[in-house]
Amino acid sequence: MPPPTPMQLGRAILRHYAPSIVVPTAATSGPISSAAASTASLASIHPLFEFIQGCARRVDPQTHLYVFGSTRVYGFSEVSAPTSVGPPAALARPVKNDVDIAALSAADVATTPSPHSADAVVDKGSELAKSLQIDFLEKLKMQLQTQRQHQGDGAPPAASLSWEMEVVKRARVPVLRLQPRPAYTTSAAGGVPTYNVDVTYGRRCGVLNSALLRRYMDQQPDLRYLCLAVKRWSKLTGLNTATSPDGGGLTSYGFHLLLVYYALRRRLVAYVAPENIQWGDIAPVPAALPLRFPGDADGADAWRGRSLGERIAQDDAAAARVGEWALDFVRFYLHEFDYERDVASLSRGAAAAGLVTTEALQWTRQEEYAARGRGEYLFYRFCIEDPYEINLNVGRHMSSVKLMIFKKHLEKALETGLAFIPADEKAKQRVKPKGKE
C-alpha cells in the first residue's frame, strides 16, 4: 500500500495536536482551549518547583534544582487530548502531565567540561553513588511529607498536594516518584496543576542534554511536531522501552537524538557544540516556547479570521511541510543511515556531515564481543552517541533482533504515516466516489 501524501499526514498530525496549539488572542477563532492555554506558559510549574526546592534545601542548603526532559526540550508541558485521528481509542495511550526534576549539588554545577576532554561529564553510577542518591531522595521524601503535615496559613498552595510518594531504588537511576492521588484535582491545591513528578539526584547529564536539545528546538520550533509524532509512534509500537526484554531498545531521549541528528543531516538546524551549554545559561525552569501553527510568528495576521480547523484544512504548505518531515525521517533511517558504519552523534563538529563512524569510536562487533568477556551486556548494532557521557551508546540495548523489529516498524510507518493514518482511513480517503473521474 502506498504511503500517505505529505499533506494528508501533516493534516493528521496537526489535527491530533490541535488542543495544544496556541492561537493568537487577536485571531477571531474563538477562545483558546484550556489545554493550549496550559502549554502557552510554564508559570504553572513554578509553585510546585519552588515547594520541592524548598524541601530539598532543608536536606542540603546548597542544592540546585532544574527541570529537564521533554518539558525543557519542547518549552511546554504535554497534555492529554482526545482525537479522532489515529488508531482506535483502545490503542491511544493518553499523555500525562509529567515533569522531571534534577537535584544537583554545588559541585555538580561548578563547571561544564568538554564531552571529549579528560574531565568529560560522567554521572557516577557506582553502588556508592547510588546509595548516596537514594539517601538524599529518602530525606527529601521525608521533608515533603513533613511540610505537608505541618503546613500553616502561610504555606504555598503546592504544600497541600496529595501525593503517592515512592523512592524507586532498583532502577539504573534512583528516582523519587511523586504521583497525585487518583481523586485529586487541580483546584484542590489553589490551582496548582497535578503533575506527575520524578526527582533524581546528582544526575547532571539529563539537564545538559535537555538544554542542548532545546537549543535545536529554538532554532526550528516546528521541529517539535516531528518530535511529538515520532515519540507517540514509538510508544504505540512498543519501541520506546530500552531495557525491557520485549521493549524496542530505545527511550524517548534516544529518539530525540535521532530526530536532531536527522535535522542536522538535512540542514534544518545548525550544529551546536555541547560544550557551549553552560550552567549559567540554564534557567532552573525553562522559558516557555508555545506550540504554534507551523510557520506562524507571534502575530495574528495569518489567521485572517479563520479558525484553527480551517487553517489545518486550508494551509496546504504548512501541512505538507510537517508531513514531509515525518515521511523523510522514516525514509532516512530505512534507506540512508548505514547501521554498520554510521553513528548518530551530536557531539562532534563532523556530526552534521555524518562523518562520525563506528570504526572511529571503536564501537564494533569485536568490541561488543570483548565487552561480553568483561561481563557487560551491550550492543553496537545501532550506534547513538550521548552528547556528554563519554563512550556511552544510547542504542546499546538494541540487539540485532530488536534492530530488525525497528526496521519492520519503520516500513509499516511509511504505510500508516507513523500510525496517524490507519489503513481503513487511507482507503476511505483514496476511494473516489462513483461517477467521479
CSV table of C-alpha atoms in Angstrom, one decimal:
chain,number,residue,atom,x,y,z
A,1,MET,CA,0.0,0.0,0.0
A,2,PRO,CA,1.5,3.4,-0.9
A,3,PRO,CA,2.3,5.8,1.8
A,4,PRO,CA,0.1,8.8,2.6
A,5,THR,CA,0.9,12.1,0.9
A,6,PRO,CA,2.8,14.7,3.0
A,7,MET,CA,-0.2,16.9,3.1
A,8,GLN,CA,-2.5,14.1,4.3
A,9,LEU,CA,-0.1,13.1,7.0
A,10,GLY,CA,0.7,16.7,8.0
A,11,ARG,CA,-3.0,17.5,8.5
A,12,ALA,CA,-3.5,14.3,10.6
A,13,ILE,CA,-0.6,15.3,12.8
A,14,LEU,CA,-1.9,18.9,13.2
A,15,ARG,CA,-5.4,17.7,14.0
A,16,HIS,CA,-4.0,15.4,16.6
A,17,TYR,CA,-2.1,18.1,18.4
A,18,ALA,CA,-4.6,20.9,17.8
A,19,PRO,CA,-5.6,21.1,21.5
A,20,SER,CA,-2.0,22.1,22.3
A,21,ILE,CA,-1.7,24.7,19.6
A,22,VAL,CA,-1.8,28.3,20.9
A,23,VAL,CA,-3.9,30.6,18.8
A,24,PRO,CA,-3.1,34.3,18.9
A,25,THR,CA,-5.6,36.2,21.0
A,26,ALA,CA,-6.2,38.7,18.3
A,27,ALA,CA,-7.4,35.9,15.9
A,28,THR,CA,-11.2,35.7,15.8
A,29,SER,CA,-11.2,31.9,16.1
A,30,GLY,CA,-12.9,31.6,19.5
A,31,PRO,CA,-11.3,31.1,22.9
A,32,ILE,CA,-8.1,29.2,23.3
A,33,SER,CA,-8.7,25.7,24.7
A,34,SER,CA,-7.7,25.1,28.3
A,35,ALA,CA,-5.2,22.6,27.1
A,36,ALA,CA,-3.5,25.0,24.8
A,37,ALA,CA,-3.6,27.7,27.4
A,38,SER,CA,-1.7,25.5,29.8
A,39,THR,CA,1.1,24.9,27.2
A,40,ALA,CA,1.5,28.6,26.4
A,41,SER,CA,3.3,29.2,29.7
A,42,LEU,CA,5.3,27.2,32.2
A,43,ALA,CA,4.4,29.5,35.0
A,44,SER,CA,2.1,26.8,36.5
A,45,ILE,CA,5.2,24.7,37.2
A,46,HIS,CA,6.8,27.4,39.4
A,47,PRO,CA,4.8,26.9,42.6
A,48,LEU,CA,5.4,23.2,42.6
A,49,PHE,CA,9.0,23.6,41.7
A,50,GLU,CA,9.6,26.1,44.5
A,51,PHE,CA,7.9,23.9,47.1
A,52,ILE,CA,10.1,20.9,46.1
A,53,GLN,CA,13.2,23.1,46.0
A,54,GLY,CA,12.5,24.5,49.5
A,55,CYS,CA,12.2,20.9,50.8
A,56,ALA,CA,15.4,19.9,49.0
A,57,ARG,CA,17.3,22.8,50.6
A,58,ARG,CA,16.3,21.6,54.0
A,59,VAL,CA,18.2,18.5,53.2
A,60,ASP,CA,21.2,20.3,51.7
A,61,PRO,CA,21.2,24.2,51.6
A,62,GLN,CA,23.4,24.1,48.5
A,63,THR,CA,21.1,22.0,46.4
A,64,HIS,CA,20.2,23.3,42.9
A,65,LEU,CA,17.1,22.1,41.1
A,66,TYR,CA,16.5,22.1,37.4
A,67,VAL,CA,13.5,21.0,35.2
A,68,PHE,CA,14.7,18.7,32.4
A,69,GLY,CA,13.3,16.2,29.9
A,70,SER,CA,10.6,17.0,27.4
A,71,THR,CA,9.2,20.0,29.3
A,72,ARG,CA,12.6,21.8,28.8
A,73,VAL,CA,13.1,20.4,25.3
A,74,TYR,CA,9.7,21.4,24.0
A,75,GLY,CA,9.1,24.5,26.1
A,76,PHE,CA,5.6,23.4,27.1
A,77,SER,CA,4.0,20.7,29.1
A,78,GLU,CA,2.3,18.0,27.1
A,79,VAL,CA,-1.3,17.4,27.9
A,80,SER,CA,-3.7,14.6,27.1
A,81,ALA,CA,-6.2,15.3,24.3
A,82,PRO,CA,-9.0,13.2,22.7
A,83,THR,CA,-8.6,12.8,19.0
A,84,SER,CA,-10.5,11.1,16.1
A,85,VAL,CA,-7.3,10.7,14.1
A,86,GLY,CA,-5.0,7.7,14.5
A,87,PRO,CA,-5.6,4.2,15.9
A,88,PRO,CA,-8.7,3.1,17.8
A,89,ALA,CA,-9.3,4.7,21.1
A,90,ALA,CA,-8.3,1.5,22.8
A,91,LEU,CA,-4.8,1.8,21.5
A,92,ALA,CA,-4.5,5.5,22.1
A,93,ARG,CA,-2.4,6.0,25.2
A,94,PRO,CA,-3.1,9.3,27.0
A,95,VAL,CA,-0.2,11.7,27.6
A,96,LYS,CA,0.1,12.7,31.2
A,97,ASN,CA,1.5,15.9,32.6
A,98,ASP,CA,4.9,14.8,33.6
A,99,VAL,CA,7.8,16.9,35.0
A,100,ASP,CA,11.3,15.7,35.5
A,101,ILE,CA,13.4,17.5,38.1
A,102,ALA,CA,17.1,17.0,38.8
A,103,ALA,CA,18.5,17.9,42.2
A,104,LEU,CA,22.2,18.8,42.0
A,105,SER,CA,24.9,19.7,44.4
A,106,ALA,CA,27.1,22.9,44.2
A,107,ALA,CA,29.9,20.7,42.9
A,108,ASP,CA,27.7,19.3,40.1
A,109,VAL,CA,27.1,22.7,38.6
A,110,ALA,CA,30.5,24.2,39.1
A,111,THR,CA,31.8,23.5,35.6
A,112,THR,CA,30.7,22.2,32.2
A,113,PRO,CA,33.7,20.4,30.8
A,114,SER,CA,34.1,19.4,27.1
A,115,PRO,CA,32.4,16.0,26.4
A,116,HIS,CA,35.6,14.6,24.9
A,117,SER,CA,38.2,16.1,27.2
A,118,ALA,CA,39.9,14.3,30.1
A,119,ASP,CA,37.4,15.7,32.5
A,120,ALA,CA,34.3,14.7,30.5
A,121,VAL,CA,31.0,14.8,32.1
A,122,VAL,CA,30.2,11.4,33.6
A,123,ASP,CA,27.4,10.8,36.0
A,124,LYS,CA,28.6,8.4,38.7
A,125,GLY,CA,26.8,5.1,38.6
A,126,SER,CA,28.7,3.1,41.2
A,127,GLU,CA,26.9,1.4,44.1
A,128,LEU,CA,28.3,4.0,46.5
A,129,ALA,CA,27.0,6.8,44.3
A,130,LYS,CA,23.6,5.2,44.0
A,131,SER,CA,23.4,4.8,47.8
A,132,LEU,CA,24.1,8.5,48.3
A,133,GLN,CA,21.5,9.3,45.7
A,134,ILE,CA,18.9,7.1,47.5
A,135,ASP,CA,19.8,8.6,50.9
A,136,PHE,CA,19.2,12.1,49.5
A,137,LEU,CA,15.9,11.1,47.9
A,138,GLU,CA,14.7,9.4,51.1
A,139,LYS,CA,15.4,12.5,53.1
A,140,LEU,CA,13.7,14.7,50.5
A,141,LYS,CA,10.6,12.4,50.7
A,142,MET,CA,10.5,12.9,54.5
A,143,GLN,CA,10.8,16.6,54.1
A,144,LEU,CA,7.9,16.7,51.6
A,145,GLN,CA,5.8,14.6,54.0
A,146,THR,CA,6.7,16.8,56.9
A,147,GLN,CA,5.9,20.1,55.1
A,148,ARG,CA,2.5,18.8,54.1
A,149,GLN,CA,1.7,17.7,57.6
A,150,HIS,CA,2.8,20.9,59.3
A,151,GLN,CA,1.7,23.5,56.8
A,152,GLY,CA,0.4,26.7,58.2
A,153,ASP,CA,-1.7,29.6,56.9
A,154,GLY,CA,1.3,30.9,55.0
A,155,ALA,CA,2.2,27.6,53.3
A,156,PRO,CA,2.4,27.7,49.5
A,157,PRO,CA,-0.5,26.1,47.6
A,158,ALA,CA,1.7,23.2,46.4
A,159,ALA,CA,2.1,22.2,50.1
A,160,SER,CA,-1.5,20.8,50.0
A,161,LEU,CA,-0.8,18.4,47.1
A,162,SER,CA,-1.9,14.9,47.9
A,163,TRP,CA,0.8,12.6,46.5
A,164,GLU,CA,1.7,9.0,46.4
A,165,MET,CA,5.5,9.0,47.1
A,166,GLU,CA,8.0,6.3,46.4
A,167,VAL,CA,11.7,6.1,46.1
A,168,VAL,CA,12.4,3.7,43.3
A,169,LYS,CA,15.8,2.2,44.4
A,170,ARG,CA,16.4,-0.7,41.9
A,171,ALA,CA,16.3,1.4,38.8
A,172,ARG,CA,19.6,2.3,37.0
A,173,VAL,CA,19.0,5.8,38.1
A,174,PRO,CA,17.2,6.0,41.6
A,175,VAL,CA,14.2,8.3,41.5
A,176,LEU,CA,11.7,9.8,43.9
A,177,ARG,CA,8.3,9.4,42.2
A,178,LEU,CA,5.5,11.8,43.1
A,179,GLN,CA,2.1,10.9,41.7
A,180,PRO,CA,-1.2,12.7,42.6
A,181,ARG,CA,-3.7,10.5,44.2
A,182,PRO,CA,-6.4,9.3,41.8
A,183,ALA,CA,-9.2,11.5,43.3
A,184,TYR,CA,-7.0,14.6,43.4
A,185,THR,CA,-7.9,17.7,41.4
A,186,THR,CA,-6.0,20.8,40.4
A,187,SER,CA,-8.5,23.1,42.2
A,188,ALA,CA,-7.8,21.3,45.5
A,189,ALA,CA,-4.3,23.0,45.6
A,190,GLY,CA,-5.3,26.5,44.8
A,191,GLY,CA,-4.8,26.0,41.1
A,192,VAL,CA,-1.5,24.1,41.2
A,193,PRO,CA,-1.6,21.5,38.4
A,194,THR,CA,-1.5,17.8,39.3
A,195,TYR,CA,1.8,17.0,37.6
A,196,ASN,CA,3.5,13.6,38.0
A,197,VAL,CA,7.0,14.4,39.2
A,198,ASP,CA,10.2,12.4,39.0
A,199,VAL,CA,13.1,13.7,41.1
A,200,THR,CA,16.7,12.4,40.6
A,201,TYR,CA,19.8,13.4,42.5
A,202,GLY,CA,23.3,14.0,41.1
A,203,ARG,CA,22.4,13.2,37.5
A,204,ARG,CA,23.5,16.4,35.7
A,205,CYS,CA,23.7,14.9,32.2
A,206,GLY,CA,20.0,14.9,31.9
A,207,VAL,CA,19.9,18.7,32.4
A,208,LEU,CA,22.7,19.4,30.0
A,209,ASN,CA,21.2,17.0,27.3
A,210,SER,CA,17.8,18.7,27.6
A,211,ALA,CA,19.3,22.2,27.4
A,212,LEU,CA,21.3,21.1,24.3
A,213,LEU,CA,18.2,19.7,22.6
A,214,ARG,CA,16.3,22.9,23.4
A,215,ARG,CA,18.9,24.9,21.5
A,216,TYR,CA,17.9,23.0,18.4
A,217,MET,CA,14.2,23.4,19.1
A,218,ASP,CA,14.7,27.2,19.5
A,219,GLN,CA,16.3,27.2,16.0
A,220,GLN,CA,13.4,25.4,14.4
A,221,PRO,CA,10.3,25.3,16.7
A,222,ASP,CA,8.2,23.5,14.1
A,223,LEU,CA,10.5,20.5,14.5
A,224,ARG,CA,8.6,19.7,17.7
A,225,TYR,CA,5.7,18.4,15.7
A,226,LEU,CA,8.0,15.8,14.3
A,227,CYS,CA,9.3,15.0,17.8
A,228,LEU,CA,5.8,14.6,19.2
A,229,ALA,CA,4.7,12.5,16.3
A,230,VAL,CA,7.7,10.1,16.4
A,231,LYS,CA,7.5,9.8,20.2
A,232,ARG,CA,3.8,8.9,20.0
A,233,TRP,CA,4.5,6.3,17.3
A,234,SER,CA,7.4,4.8,19.3
A,235,LYS,CA,5.2,4.3,22.3
A,236,LEU,CA,2.3,2.9,20.3
A,237,THR,CA,4.6,0.4,18.7
A,238,GLY,CA,6.4,-0.6,21.9
A,239,LEU,CA,9.7,0.6,20.6
A,240,ASN,CA,10.1,3.2,23.4
A,241,THR,CA,11.3,0.9,26.1
A,242,ALA,CA,15.0,0.4,26.4
A,243,THR,CA,15.7,-2.3,29.0
A,244,SER,CA,12.6,-4.5,28.9
A,245,PRO,CA,13.1,-7.8,27.2
A,246,ASP,CA,10.1,-7.1,25.0
A,247,GLY,CA,10.9,-3.4,24.5
A,248,GLY,CA,12.3,-1.8,21.4
A,249,GLY,CA,15.7,-0.8,22.8
A,250,LEU,CA,15.4,3.0,22.9
A,251,THR,CA,14.0,5.7,25.2
A,252,SER,CA,12.3,9.0,24.3
A,253,TYR,CA,15.7,10.6,24.8
A,254,GLY,CA,17.2,8.2,22.2
A,255,PHE,CA,14.5,9.1,19.7
A,256,HIS,CA,15.1,12.8,20.3
A,257,LEU,CA,18.8,12.3,19.5
A,258,LEU,CA,17.8,10.5,16.3
A,259,LEU,CA,15.5,13.3,15.3
A,260,VAL,CA,18.0,16.1,15.9
A,261,TYR,CA,20.7,14.1,14.0
A,262,TYR,CA,18.3,13.8,11.1
A,263,ALA,CA,17.6,17.5,11.2
A,264,LEU,CA,21.4,18.2,11.1
A,265,ARG,CA,21.9,15.9,8.2
A,266,ARG,CA,19.0,17.7,6.3
A,267,ARG,CA,20.4,21.1,7.4
A,268,LEU,CA,17.2,22.1,9.1
A,269,VAL,CA,19.2,23.3,12.0
A,270,ALA,CA,22.8,24.4,12.6
A,271,TYR,CA,25.3,22.5,14.8
A,272,VAL,CA,25.5,23.4,18.5
A,273,ALA,CA,28.7,22.3,20.3
A,274,PRO,CA,27.7,20.6,23.6
A,275,GLU,CA,30.5,22.5,25.4
A,276,ASN,CA,28.7,25.7,24.6
A,277,ILE,CA,25.9,24.8,27.1
A,278,GLN,CA,27.0,26.4,30.3
A,279,TRP,CA,25.3,26.2,33.7
A,280,GLY,CA,25.0,29.9,34.0
A,281,ASP,CA,22.8,29.9,30.8
A,282,ILE,CA,20.4,27.2,32.1
A,283,ALA,CA,17.4,28.6,33.9
A,284,PRO,CA,16.0,26.3,36.7
A,285,VAL,CA,12.6,26.4,35.0
A,286,PRO,CA,12.9,26.8,31.2
A,287,ALA,CA,11.4,29.7,29.3
A,288,ALA,CA,8.1,28.8,27.6
A,289,LEU,CA,8.1,28.1,23.8
A,290,PRO,CA,4.4,27.8,22.9
A,291,LEU,CA,3.4,25.4,20.2
A,292,ARG,CA,2.1,27.5,17.3
A,293,PHE,CA,0.7,26.7,13.9
A,294,PRO,CA,3.6,25.8,11.6
A,295,GLY,CA,5.4,28.8,10.2
A,296,ASP,CA,3.5,31.3,12.3
A,297,ALA,CA,5.1,34.2,14.0
A,298,ASP,CA,3.6,35.7,17.2
A,299,GLY,CA,1.1,37.9,15.2
A,300,ALA,CA,-2.4,37.1,14.1
A,301,ASP,CA,-2.2,38.3,10.5
A,302,ALA,CA,-2.0,34.9,9.0
A,303,TRP,CA,-5.3,33.8,10.6
A,304,ARG,CA,-7.5,36.4,8.8
A,305,GLY,CA,-10.5,35.4,10.9
A,306,ARG,CA,-10.1,31.7,10.3
A,307,SER,CA,-10.4,29.0,12.9
A,308,LEU,CA,-7.7,26.6,13.7
A,309,GLY,CA,-9.7,23.8,12.0
A,310,GLU,CA,-9.9,26.0,8.9
A,311,ARG,CA,-6.2,26.7,8.8
A,312,ILE,CA,-5.4,23.0,9.1
A,313,ALA,CA,-7.8,22.2,6.2
A,314,GLN,CA,-6.7,25.2,4.0
A,315,ASP,CA,-3.0,25.8,4.6
A,316,ASP,CA,-1.6,23.2,2.3
A,317,ALA,CA,2.1,24.3,2.5
A,318,ALA,CA,2.2,24.1,6.3
A,319,ALA,CA,0.6,20.7,6.5
A,320,ALA,CA,2.8,19.3,3.7
A,321,ARG,CA,5.9,20.6,5.4
A,322,VAL,CA,5.2,18.7,8.6
A,323,GLY,CA,4.1,15.6,6.7
A,324,GLU,CA,7.2,15.6,4.5
A,325,TRP,CA,9.5,15.8,7.5
A,326,ALA,CA,7.7,12.8,9.1
A,327,LEU,CA,7.9,10.7,5.9
A,328,ASP,CA,11.5,11.8,5.2
A,329,PHE,CA,12.6,10.9,8.8
A,330,VAL,CA,11.3,7.3,8.3
A,331,ARG,CA,13.0,7.0,4.9
A,332,PHE,CA,16.3,8.4,6.3
A,333,TYR,CA,16.5,5.6,8.9
A,334,LEU,CA,15.2,3.0,6.4
A,335,HIS,CA,17.4,3.7,3.4
A,336,GLU,CA,20.2,6.3,4.2
A,337,PHE,CA,21.5,5.6,7.6
A,338,ASP,CA,24.2,2.9,7.4
A,339,TYR,CA,23.8,0.9,10.7
A,340,GLU,CA,27.2,-0.8,10.2
A,341,ARG,CA,29.1,2.4,9.7
A,342,ASP,CA,27.3,5.5,10.9
A,343,VAL,CA,27.0,6.9,14.4
A,344,ALA,CA,24.1,9.3,15.1
A,345,SER,CA,26.2,11.9,17.0
A,346,LEU,CA,25.6,15.4,18.2
A,347,SER,CA,28.9,15.6,19.9
A,348,ARG,CA,31.4,16.5,17.3
A,349,GLY,CA,31.8,19.1,14.6
A,350,ALA,CA,31.7,16.4,11.9
A,351,ALA,CA,28.3,15.2,13.2
A,352,ALA,CA,26.3,17.3,10.8
A,353,ALA,CA,28.1,15.9,7.8
A,354,GLY,CA,27.6,12.3,9.0
A,355,LEU,CA,31.3,11.7,9.4
A,356,VAL,CA,31.3,10.0,12.8
A,357,THR,CA,31.8,6.3,12.3
A,358,THR,CA,31.6,3.2,14.4
A,359,GLU,CA,35.3,2.5,13.5
A,360,ALA,CA,36.4,5.9,14.7
A,361,LEU,CA,34.8,5.3,18.1
A,362,GLN,CA,35.7,1.6,18.2
A,363,TRP,CA,32.1,0.7,18.5
A,364,THR,CA,32.5,-2.5,16.5
A,365,ARG,CA,31.3,-6.1,16.8
A,366,GLN,CA,34.7,-7.0,18.1
A,367,GLU,CA,34.3,-4.6,21.0
A,368,GLU,CA,30.8,-5.9,21.6
A,369,TYR,CA,32.2,-9.4,22.0
A,370,ALA,CA,35.1,-8.1,24.2
A,371,ALA,CA,32.5,-6.4,26.4
A,372,ARG,CA,30.8,-9.8,26.9
A,373,GLY,CA,34.1,-11.1,28.3
A,374,ARG,CA,34.1,-8.3,30.8
A,375,GLY,CA,30.6,-9.1,31.9
A,376,GLU,CA,29.0,-6.1,30.0
A,377,TYR,CA,25.8,-6.9,28.1
A,378,LEU,CA,25.7,-4.2,25.3
A,379,PHE,CA,25.4,-4.0,21.6
A,380,TYR,CA,26.8,-1.8,18.8
A,381,ARG,CA,24.2,-2.6,16.2
A,382,PHE,CA,22.6,0.9,16.3
A,383,CYS,CA,25.0,3.5,17.5
A,384,ILE,CA,23.8,6.8,19.0
A,385,GLU,CA,26.5,8.8,20.8
A,386,ASP,CA,25.5,10.5,24.0
A,387,PRO,CA,26.5,14.2,23.7
A,388,TYR,CA,28.0,14.3,27.2
A,389,GLU,CA,28.7,10.9,28.7
A,390,ILE,CA,31.9,9.7,27.1
A,391,ASN,CA,31.8,6.3,25.4
A,392,LEU,CA,28.1,5.8,26.0
A,393,ASN,CA,26.0,4.3,23.2
A,394,VAL,CA,22.4,5.3,23.8
A,395,GLY,CA,21.4,2.4,21.5
A,396,ARG,CA,23.4,-0.1,23.5
A,397,HIS,CA,20.2,-2.2,24.2
A,398,MET,CA,19.4,-2.6,20.6
A,399,SER,CA,20.2,-6.2,19.7
A,400,SER,CA,20.2,-7.5,16.1
A,401,VAL,CA,16.7,-8.8,16.7
A,402,LYS,CA,15.4,-5.5,18.1
A,403,LEU,CA,17.1,-3.7,15.2
A,404,MET,CA,15.2,-5.9,12.7
A,405,ILE,CA,11.9,-5.2,14.5
A,406,PHE,CA,12.7,-1.5,14.5
A,407,LYS,CA,13.2,-1.6,10.7
A,408,LYS,CA,10.0,-3.5,10.2
A,409,HIS,CA,8.1,-0.8,12.2
A,410,LEU,CA,9.7,1.8,10.0
A,411,GLU,CA,8.4,0.0,6.9
A,412,LYS,CA,5.0,-0.1,8.5
A,413,ALA,CA,5.3,3.6,9.5
A,414,LEU,CA,5.5,4.6,5.8
A,415,GLU,CA,2.2,2.9,5.1
A,416,THR,CA,0.4,4.2,8.2
A,417,GLY,CA,2.0,7.6,8.4
A,418,LEU,CA,3.6,6.9,11.8
A,419,ALA,CA,0.2,5.4,12.9
A,420,PHE,CA,-1.6,8.7,12.3
A,421,ILE,CA,-3.4,7.3,9.2
A,422,PRO,CA,-5.0,3.9,9.8
A,423,ALA,CA,-5.4,1.6,6.8
A,424,ASP,CA,-9.2,1.9,6.7
A,425,GLU,CA,-8.9,5.7,6.9
A,426,LYS,CA,-6.4,5.7,4.0
A,427,ALA,CA,-8.6,3.5,1.9
A,428,LYS,CA,-11.7,5.7,2.6
A,429,GLN,CA,-9.8,8.8,1.6
A,430,ARG,CA,-8.3,7.3,-1.6
A,431,VAL,CA,-11.5,5.8,-3.0
A,432,LYS,CA,-13.2,8.1,-5.4
A,433,PRO,CA,-17.0,8.5,-5.4
A,434,LYS,CA,-18.9,6.8,-8.2
A,435,GLY,CA,-19.4,9.0,-11.2
A,436,LYS,CA,-16.2,11.0,-10.5
A,437,GLU,CA,-13.1,10.9,-12.6
